[in-house]
Coordinates of C-alpha atoms and ligand atoms in Angstrom, one line a residue:
M11 CA 0.0 0.0 0.0
V12 CA 1.1 3.5 -0.7
T13 CA 1.1 5.2 2.7
T14 CA -1.0 8.3 3.1
N15 CA 1.7 10.1 5.0
P16 CA 2.9 13.1 3.1
M17 CA 6.1 12.4 1.0
P18 CA 9.0 14.1 2.8
R19 CA 10.5 17.1 1.2
F20 CA 13.8 16.6 -0.7
P21 CA 16.4 19.3 -0.8
A22 CA 16.2 22.0 -3.5
G23 CA 18.5 20.9 -6.4
F24 CA 17.9 17.2 -5.8
L25 CA 18.0 15.7 -9.3
W26 CA 14.9 13.7 -10.3
G27 CA 15.1 11.6 -13.5
V28 CA 14.4 8.5 -15.5
S29 CA 16.8 6.1 -17.2
T30 CA 17.0 4.1 -20.4
S31 CA 19.8 2.4 -22.4
A32 CA 20.6 2.5 -26.1
H33 CA 20.3 -1.2 -27.0
Q34 CA 17.1 -1.5 -25.1
I35 CA 15.1 1.3 -26.8
E36 CA 16.9 2.6 -29.9
G37 CA 16.2 0.1 -32.6
A38 CA 17.5 1.4 -36.0
A39 CA 20.0 -1.5 -35.9
D40 CA 20.8 -1.1 -39.6
E41 CA 22.0 2.4 -39.0
R42 CA 24.9 1.2 -36.9
G43 CA 27.4 -1.7 -36.7
P44 CA 26.6 -4.9 -34.8
S45 CA 27.1 -5.2 -31.1
V46 CA 27.8 -8.4 -29.1
W47 CA 24.0 -8.2 -28.2
D48 CA 23.0 -8.5 -31.9
V49 CA 25.3 -11.6 -32.3
F50 CA 23.9 -13.1 -29.1
T51 CA 20.2 -12.5 -29.8
A52 CA 20.7 -14.1 -33.2
Q53 CA 21.5 -17.4 -31.5
P54 CA 18.5 -19.6 -30.8
G55 CA 17.5 -20.0 -27.2
R56 CA 19.4 -17.0 -25.9
V57 CA 16.4 -14.7 -25.4
R58 CA 13.3 -16.1 -23.7
D59 CA 10.8 -14.9 -26.3
G60 CA 13.2 -15.3 -29.2
S61 CA 13.1 -11.5 -29.9
T62 CA 15.9 -9.1 -30.8
A63 CA 16.4 -5.4 -30.3
A64 CA 16.5 -4.6 -34.0
V65 CA 13.4 -2.3 -33.6
A66 CA 12.8 -2.2 -29.8
C67 CA 11.0 1.1 -29.1
D68 CA 12.2 2.6 -32.4
H69 CA 13.5 5.5 -30.3
V70 CA 16.0 6.7 -32.9
H71 CA 13.1 7.5 -35.2
R72 CA 10.7 8.6 -32.5
H73 CA 12.9 10.5 -30.1
R74 CA 10.9 13.7 -30.4
E75 CA 7.8 12.0 -29.0
D76 CA 9.9 10.5 -26.2
V77 CA 11.4 13.8 -25.3
A78 CA 7.9 15.3 -25.2
L79 CA 7.0 12.5 -22.7
L80 CA 10.0 13.5 -20.6
A81 CA 9.1 17.1 -20.7
D82 CA 5.5 16.4 -19.7
L83 CA 6.7 14.1 -16.9
G84 CA 8.7 17.1 -15.6
V85 CA 11.9 15.3 -14.8
D86 CA 15.1 17.4 -14.3
A87 CA 17.3 14.9 -16.0
Y88 CA 17.2 12.0 -18.5
R89 CA 19.8 9.3 -18.3
F90 CA 20.3 7.5 -21.7
S91 CA 23.3 5.6 -23.1
V92 CA 25.4 6.3 -26.1
S93 CA 25.7 3.2 -28.4
W94 CA 29.4 2.6 -29.1
P95 CA 28.6 0.8 -32.4
R96 CA 26.4 3.7 -33.4
V97 CA 29.0 6.2 -32.6
R98 CA 31.4 4.3 -34.9
A99 CA 28.9 4.3 -37.8
E100 CA 29.0 7.1 -40.4
G101 CA 26.9 10.0 -39.0
G102 CA 26.1 8.0 -35.8
L103 CA 26.8 10.9 -33.5
D104 CA 24.3 13.0 -35.4
F105 CA 21.5 11.3 -33.6
Y106 CA 22.9 12.1 -30.1
D107 CA 23.5 15.6 -31.2
R108 CA 19.8 16.1 -32.1
L109 CA 18.7 14.2 -29.0
V110 CA 20.8 16.5 -26.7
D111 CA 19.5 19.6 -28.4
D112 CA 15.9 18.5 -28.1
L113 CA 16.3 17.6 -24.5
L114 CA 17.9 21.0 -23.7
A115 CA 15.2 22.8 -25.6
A116 CA 12.6 20.8 -23.5
G117 CA 14.4 21.8 -20.2
V118 CA 15.6 18.3 -19.5
R119 CA 19.2 17.7 -18.6
P120 CA 20.9 15.0 -20.7
V121 CA 23.0 12.5 -18.7
P122 CA 24.7 10.1 -21.0
T123 CA 26.2 6.7 -20.0
L124 CA 29.1 5.9 -22.3
F125 CA 28.7 2.2 -22.1
H126 CA 25.7 0.1 -21.3
W127 CA 26.7 -3.4 -22.4
D128 CA 26.4 -3.1 -26.2
L129 CA 30.0 -3.6 -27.1
P130 CA 30.9 -3.5 -30.8
A131 CA 30.9 -7.1 -32.0
D132 CA 34.6 -7.1 -33.0
L133 CA 35.7 -6.1 -29.6
D134 CA 36.2 -8.2 -26.5
W135 CA 36.6 -7.3 -22.8
L136 CA 39.0 -10.2 -22.3
E137 CA 41.4 -8.0 -24.3
R138 CA 43.1 -5.2 -22.3
D139 CA 43.2 -3.2 -25.5
T140 CA 39.4 -2.8 -25.4
A141 CA 39.9 -0.3 -22.5
E142 CA 42.1 1.8 -24.7
R143 CA 39.5 1.6 -27.5
F144 CA 36.9 2.8 -25.0
A145 CA 38.9 5.8 -24.2
E146 CA 38.9 6.7 -27.9
H147 CA 35.2 6.3 -28.0
V148 CA 34.8 8.6 -25.1
E149 CA 37.0 11.2 -26.7
R150 CA 34.9 11.1 -29.9
V151 CA 31.6 11.5 -27.9
V152 CA 32.9 14.3 -25.7
A153 CA 34.4 16.2 -28.7
R154 CA 30.9 16.3 -30.2
L155 CA 28.6 16.7 -27.2
G156 CA 30.8 18.1 -24.5
D157 CA 29.9 21.7 -25.2
R158 CA 26.4 21.1 -24.0
L159 CA 26.8 18.6 -21.2
T160 CA 28.0 18.6 -17.7
K161 CA 27.1 15.2 -16.1
W162 CA 28.6 12.0 -17.5
I163 CA 28.5 8.3 -16.6
T164 CA 31.3 6.1 -17.7
L165 CA 30.0 2.5 -17.4
N166 CA 26.7 0.8 -16.5
E167 CA 27.0 -2.1 -14.1
P168 CA 30.3 -3.7 -15.1
A169 CA 29.4 -6.3 -12.4
E170 CA 26.3 -7.6 -14.3
H171 CA 28.1 -7.4 -17.6
T172 CA 31.0 -9.5 -16.2
L173 CA 28.9 -12.0 -14.2
L174 CA 25.9 -12.5 -16.5
G175 CA 27.8 -12.0 -19.8
H176 CA 31.1 -13.6 -19.2
A177 CA 30.9 -15.8 -16.1
L178 CA 27.4 -17.4 -16.3
G179 CA 26.6 -16.9 -20.0
V180 CA 23.1 -15.5 -19.6
H181 CA 23.8 -12.2 -21.3
A182 CA 26.0 -11.4 -24.3
P183 CA 28.6 -12.4 -25.2
G184 CA 27.4 -15.6 -23.6
R185 CA 30.6 -16.9 -22.1
T186 CA 30.6 -19.3 -19.1
L187 CA 34.1 -18.6 -17.7
L188 CA 33.1 -18.4 -14.0
F189 CA 36.2 -16.9 -12.2
D190 CA 38.2 -16.8 -15.4
A191 CA 35.9 -13.9 -16.3
L192 CA 37.7 -11.6 -13.8
P193 CA 39.9 -10.0 -16.5
V194 CA 36.7 -8.7 -17.9
A195 CA 36.0 -6.9 -14.6
H196 CA 39.5 -5.5 -14.5
H197 CA 39.5 -4.2 -18.1
Q198 CA 36.1 -2.5 -17.7
L199 CA 37.4 -0.8 -14.5
L200 CA 40.5 0.3 -16.4
A201 CA 38.2 1.6 -19.2
H202 CA 36.4 3.6 -16.5
G203 CA 39.6 5.2 -15.3
L204 CA 40.8 6.0 -18.8
A205 CA 37.4 7.5 -19.5
V206 CA 37.6 9.7 -16.5
R207 CA 41.0 10.9 -17.7
A208 CA 39.7 11.5 -21.2
L209 CA 36.7 13.5 -19.9
R210 CA 38.9 15.6 -17.6
A211 CA 41.2 16.4 -20.5
A212 CA 38.3 17.6 -22.5
G213 CA 36.5 19.9 -20.1
T214 CA 35.1 20.6 -16.6
F215 CA 32.6 17.9 -16.0
D216 CA 30.7 16.1 -13.2
I217 CA 31.7 12.5 -13.6
G218 CA 30.3 9.3 -12.2
I219 CA 29.9 5.5 -12.7
A220 CA 26.6 3.5 -12.3
N221 CA 27.3 0.3 -10.3
S222 CA 24.8 -2.3 -9.3
H223 CA 24.5 -2.9 -5.6
G224 CA 22.2 -4.5 -3.0
P225 CA 22.4 -5.8 0.5
T226 CA 23.5 -9.5 0.7
W227 CA 21.8 -11.4 3.5
P228 CA 23.2 -14.8 4.7
A229 CA 20.7 -17.7 4.6
S230 CA 21.4 -18.5 8.2
D231 CA 23.9 -17.9 11.0
D232 CA 25.9 -21.0 10.0
E233 CA 29.5 -20.3 9.4
A234 CA 29.3 -21.7 5.8
D235 CA 26.3 -19.5 4.9
V236 CA 27.9 -16.4 6.4
A237 CA 31.1 -17.0 4.5
A238 CA 29.3 -17.7 1.3
A239 CA 27.2 -14.5 1.7
G240 CA 30.4 -12.6 2.5
F241 CA 32.0 -13.8 -0.7
Y242 CA 28.9 -12.8 -2.8
D243 CA 28.9 -9.4 -1.1
T244 CA 32.5 -9.0 -2.1
L245 CA 31.7 -9.7 -5.8
L246 CA 28.6 -7.5 -5.9
N247 CA 29.3 -4.7 -3.5
R248 CA 33.1 -4.4 -3.3
L249 CA 34.8 -5.7 -6.5
F250 CA 33.7 -2.7 -8.5
A251 CA 33.6 -0.1 -5.7
D252 CA 36.8 -0.7 -3.8
P253 CA 39.1 -0.1 -6.8
V254 CA 37.2 3.0 -7.8
L255 CA 36.9 4.5 -4.3
L256 CA 39.9 3.1 -2.5
G257 CA 42.3 2.2 -5.3
R258 CA 42.6 -1.5 -4.3
Y259 CA 40.9 -4.8 -4.9
P260 CA 39.1 -6.4 -2.0
E261 CA 41.1 -9.0 -0.1
G262 CA 41.0 -12.5 -1.8
I263 CA 40.2 -11.0 -5.2
D264 CA 43.5 -9.3 -5.8
E265 CA 45.4 -12.6 -6.4
L266 CA 42.8 -13.7 -9.0
M267 CA 43.4 -10.6 -11.1
P268 CA 45.5 -10.7 -14.3
G269 CA 49.2 -9.8 -14.0
D270 CA 50.4 -6.8 -12.1
V271 CA 47.5 -4.5 -11.5
E272 CA 49.1 -1.9 -9.3
A273 CA 49.7 0.7 -12.0
D274 CA 46.2 0.2 -13.4
L275 CA 44.7 0.8 -10.0
K276 CA 46.1 4.3 -10.0
I277 CA 44.1 5.0 -13.2
I278 CA 41.0 3.2 -11.9
A279 CA 41.0 5.3 -8.7
E280 CA 41.0 8.6 -10.7
P281 CA 38.7 10.7 -8.5
I282 CA 35.1 10.9 -9.5
D283 CA 32.5 13.6 -8.6
W284 CA 29.6 11.3 -7.7
Y285 CA 28.9 7.6 -7.3
G286 CA 25.9 6.1 -9.1
I287 CA 24.0 3.1 -7.5
N288 CA 21.5 1.0 -9.4
Y289 CA 19.4 -0.7 -6.8
Y290 CA 16.6 -3.3 -7.3
A291 CA 16.5 -5.9 -4.5
P292 CA 18.5 -7.5 -1.7
T293 CA 19.9 -11.0 -2.2
R294 CA 19.8 -14.0 0.2
V295 CA 22.9 -16.1 -0.2
G296 CA 24.0 -19.4 1.4
A297 CA 26.6 -22.1 1.0
P298 CA 26.6 -24.0 -2.3
Q299 CA 23.9 -26.6 -2.5
G300 CA 25.4 -28.8 -5.3
G301 CA 24.0 -29.3 -8.7
E302 CA 22.8 -26.6 -11.0
I303 CA 20.4 -24.1 -9.5
E304 CA 18.0 -21.8 -11.2
F305 CA 17.2 -18.4 -9.7
G306 CA 15.4 -15.4 -11.1
G307 CA 15.7 -16.9 -14.6
V308 CA 19.5 -17.4 -14.2
R309 CA 21.0 -20.9 -14.2
M310 CA 24.0 -21.0 -11.9
P311 CA 26.5 -23.8 -12.0
A312 CA 27.3 -25.8 -8.8
E313 CA 31.0 -24.8 -9.0
L314 CA 30.2 -21.4 -7.5
P315 CA 31.1 -21.0 -3.8
F316 CA 27.7 -19.8 -3.0
S317 CA 24.0 -20.3 -3.8
V318 CA 21.3 -17.7 -4.1
R319 CA 18.1 -18.5 -2.1
E320 CA 14.5 -17.1 -2.1
I321 CA 13.7 -14.2 0.1
E322 CA 10.5 -15.0 1.9
G323 CA 7.9 -12.7 3.5
H324 CA 8.0 -9.9 0.9
P325 CA 5.9 -9.4 -2.2
V326 CA 7.8 -10.1 -5.5
T327 CA 7.7 -8.3 -8.9
D328 CA 6.9 -10.1 -12.2
F329 CA 10.6 -10.9 -12.3
G330 CA 10.4 -12.7 -9.0
W331 CA 12.6 -10.0 -7.3
P332 CA 11.5 -9.3 -3.7
V333 CA 10.2 -5.8 -2.9
V334 CA 12.2 -4.6 0.1
P335 CA 12.4 -0.7 0.2
E336 CA 14.1 -0.7 3.6
A337 CA 17.0 -2.6 2.1
L338 CA 17.8 0.5 0.1
T339 CA 18.2 2.5 3.3
E340 CA 20.4 -0.4 4.6
L341 CA 22.5 -0.4 1.5
L342 CA 23.2 3.3 1.5
E343 CA 24.0 3.4 5.2
A344 CA 26.4 0.4 4.7
F345 CA 28.2 2.3 1.9
H346 CA 28.4 5.4 4.0
G347 CA 29.8 3.4 6.9
R348 CA 32.3 1.4 4.7
Y349 CA 33.7 4.2 2.6
G350 CA 33.2 7.3 4.8
D351 CA 34.9 10.3 3.3
R352 CA 36.0 8.3 0.3
L353 CA 32.4 8.1 -0.9
P354 CA 31.4 11.1 -3.1
P355 CA 27.8 12.2 -3.2
V356 CA 25.6 9.3 -4.3
V357 CA 23.0 9.3 -7.1
I358 CA 20.5 6.4 -7.5
T359 CA 21.0 5.9 -11.2
E360 CA 18.4 3.1 -11.5
N361 CA 15.5 1.9 -9.4
G362 CA 12.3 0.2 -10.7
C363 CA 10.4 -3.0 -11.2
A364 CA 8.7 -5.2 -13.7
Y365 CA 4.9 -5.3 -13.6
E366 CA 2.2 -5.7 -16.3
G367 CA -0.6 -3.4 -17.0
L368 CA -1.4 0.3 -17.3
D369 CA -3.0 0.6 -13.9
D370 CA 0.3 -0.3 -12.2
T371 CA -0.4 0.4 -8.6
D372 CA 2.2 -2.2 -7.7
R373 CA 4.9 -0.1 -9.4
I374 CA 3.6 3.0 -7.6
T375 CA 3.9 1.1 -4.3
Y376 CA 7.4 0.0 -5.2
L377 CA 8.6 3.5 -6.2
D378 CA 6.9 5.3 -3.3
G379 CA 8.5 2.9 -0.8
H380 CA 11.9 3.3 -2.3
V381 CA 11.8 7.1 -2.5
R382 CA 10.9 7.2 1.2
A383 CA 13.6 4.7 2.0
L384 CA 16.1 6.9 0.2
H385 CA 15.0 9.9 2.2
R386 CA 15.5 7.9 5.4
A387 CA 19.1 7.3 4.4
M388 CA 19.6 11.0 3.8
E389 CA 18.2 11.8 7.2
A390 CA 20.7 9.3 8.6
G391 CA 23.5 11.4 7.0
V392 CA 24.1 9.8 3.6
D393 CA 24.7 12.4 0.9
V394 CA 22.3 11.5 -1.9
R395 CA 21.8 14.0 -4.7
G396 CA 19.5 12.3 -7.2
Y397 CA 17.1 9.5 -8.1
F398 CA 16.4 8.0 -11.5
V399 CA 13.6 5.6 -12.2
W400 CA 14.3 2.6 -14.5
S401 CA 12.7 3.1 -16.9
L402 CA 10.9 5.7 -19.0
L403 CA 9.6 3.1 -21.5
D404 CA 8.9 -0.6 -21.6
N405 CA 11.8 -1.9 -23.5
F406 CA 14.0 -4.9 -24.6
E407 CA 14.7 -6.5 -21.2
W408 CA 17.9 -8.4 -22.3
A409 CA 17.5 -12.2 -22.0
E410 CA 13.9 -11.7 -21.1
G411 CA 13.1 -10.0 -24.4
Y412 CA 9.9 -7.9 -24.3
G413 CA 8.4 -10.1 -21.6
R414 CA 9.2 -7.8 -18.6
R415 CA 7.9 -4.3 -18.6
F416 CA 9.7 -1.7 -16.5
G417 CA 8.3 1.4 -18.1
L418 CA 6.4 4.4 -16.6
V419 CA 5.1 4.5 -20.2
H420 CA 3.6 1.4 -21.9
V421 CA 4.9 0.6 -25.4
D422 CA 2.8 -1.5 -27.8
F423 CA 5.6 -3.2 -29.7
D424 CA 3.3 -3.8 -32.7
T425 CA 2.2 -0.3 -33.2
Q426 CA 4.9 1.6 -31.2
R427 CA 2.1 3.4 -29.5
R428 CA 3.2 5.0 -26.2
T429 CA 0.7 5.2 -23.3
P430 CA 1.6 6.7 -19.9
K431 CA 0.8 4.3 -17.1
A432 CA -0.7 5.3 -13.7
S433 CA 2.9 5.3 -12.3
Y434 CA 3.8 8.1 -14.8
G435 CA 1.0 10.2 -13.3
W436 CA 2.2 9.4 -9.8
Y437 CA 5.8 10.4 -10.6
R438 CA 4.6 13.5 -12.4
A439 CA 2.6 14.5 -9.3
L440 CA 5.5 13.8 -7.0
L441 CA 7.8 16.1 -9.0
R442 CA 5.3 18.9 -9.0
E443 CA 4.7 18.6 -5.3
Q444 CA 8.5 18.6 -4.6
R445 CA 8.9 21.8 -6.5
G446 CA 5.7 23.5 -5.3
Ligands
GBH16 C1 19.7 -3.3 -14.7 O1 20.3 -4.4 -14.3 C2 20.2 -2.9 -16.0 O2 21.1 -1.8 -15.9 C3 19.1 -2.5 -17.0 O3 19.6 -2.4 -18.3 C4 18.0 -3.5 -16.9 O4 17.0 -3.3 -17.9 C5 17.4 -3.3 -15.5 O5 18.3 -3.4 -14.5 C6 16.3 -4.3 -15.2 O6 16.7 -5.6 -15.2 O7 17.2 -12.2 -8.1 O8 16.1 -11.0 -6.3 O9 18.5 -11.4 -6.2 C7 19.8 -5.0 -13.1 C8 20.6 -6.1 -12.5 C9 20.5 -8.2 -11.5 C10 19.3 -6.4 -10.4 C11 19.8 -9.2 -10.7 C12 18.5 -7.4 -9.6 C13 18.6 -9.8 -8.9 C14 17.7 -9.6 -7.8 N1 19.8 -6.9 -11.7 N2 19.3 -8.6 -9.5 S1 17.3 -11.1 -7.0

């Protein structure tokens, strides 16, 4: 239930927004080169409904309509991603150039993410060189758009891209390397650091990263469960945060990393201006149970030193993810406690849920609860400067295809008709009230 208590007031200047990503909404696949996701979705059995993102929301051809939806929603900012394969295509930056101009004309601040999983198909994160190529991509984008932008995001969720894409094979490029995927983590982190340097060399910007985090709860007090949960927590909450914020890998991970990483860590720890957190749900983790387990649509091999369990006693979304707003407060307080002064101001760069239907009261309940939970963390002293809902539009939900709807706006994928859901109206009212 949405509580009837008034929504607490957020500080003036707090940045309210929504997020999307290029591969999930753009379509116009023939106007750019292939990405690893095009290759992956062409393989039978990879995507639940057999779909691809060749058309998706056809956003490249309909961005005016989508900018109008953003303007009417009244968000301060729009987080989108720049497709690396599109930037490499002839005239590919023209699209982002127009998008940025249209957003600014509509009074919405553009916040680009420079990589959201759609790696050009001829590149490979197992190769260190890909980090250098990424820095060149960043240079090209900032040379074209940097005169009109202030806020940038280097990478989206390198943790998920490593784990799901290279360790477990559920996402592109579909590798099942388990711990041999760790170089993919290191090279993305290096790419992040090189991107920060490239941006700093190009102008005065407000730079962040969007990492995926969530509290990890042990399945029981048993030593084996606590240790397994601690390990999972290191992978999800420290592996991509410690190097960026502290300049070192967490204990136990450092010796698994490729070669001598000391010099790279100096680059990776290049100071950033704010830290983005994508939060969806907490995870319950216990000792390995043997055999292959399936959880949240992800098959996990038994060789992993942990197993993910159900969280009971909470409602779940259509994805099966538990709805636990107070875990967002817990997460933010834990980050604040762990990193102290080393943690720059935080922005929630994604938060949202999959539900069907236009009258999406479950989504309103989810978002309302999480916005309040965020405010509680701020009252407890965590410096949070913004909140972005995932997502503006229903879109291509990776391995789930079009079967999971995260949008504030419904998209009919046959007609491309956009219809605002009840949650769009709720967010719109919240933004007005906060400014009024
Ligand atoms: C994000 O990833 C992506 O950035 C975005 O592209 C995507 O569309 C969006 O989220 C929605 O999926 O099984 O209960 O332990 C989110 C990564 C990984 C977050 C799995 C939730 C599992 C919760 N997610 N995690 S649970």
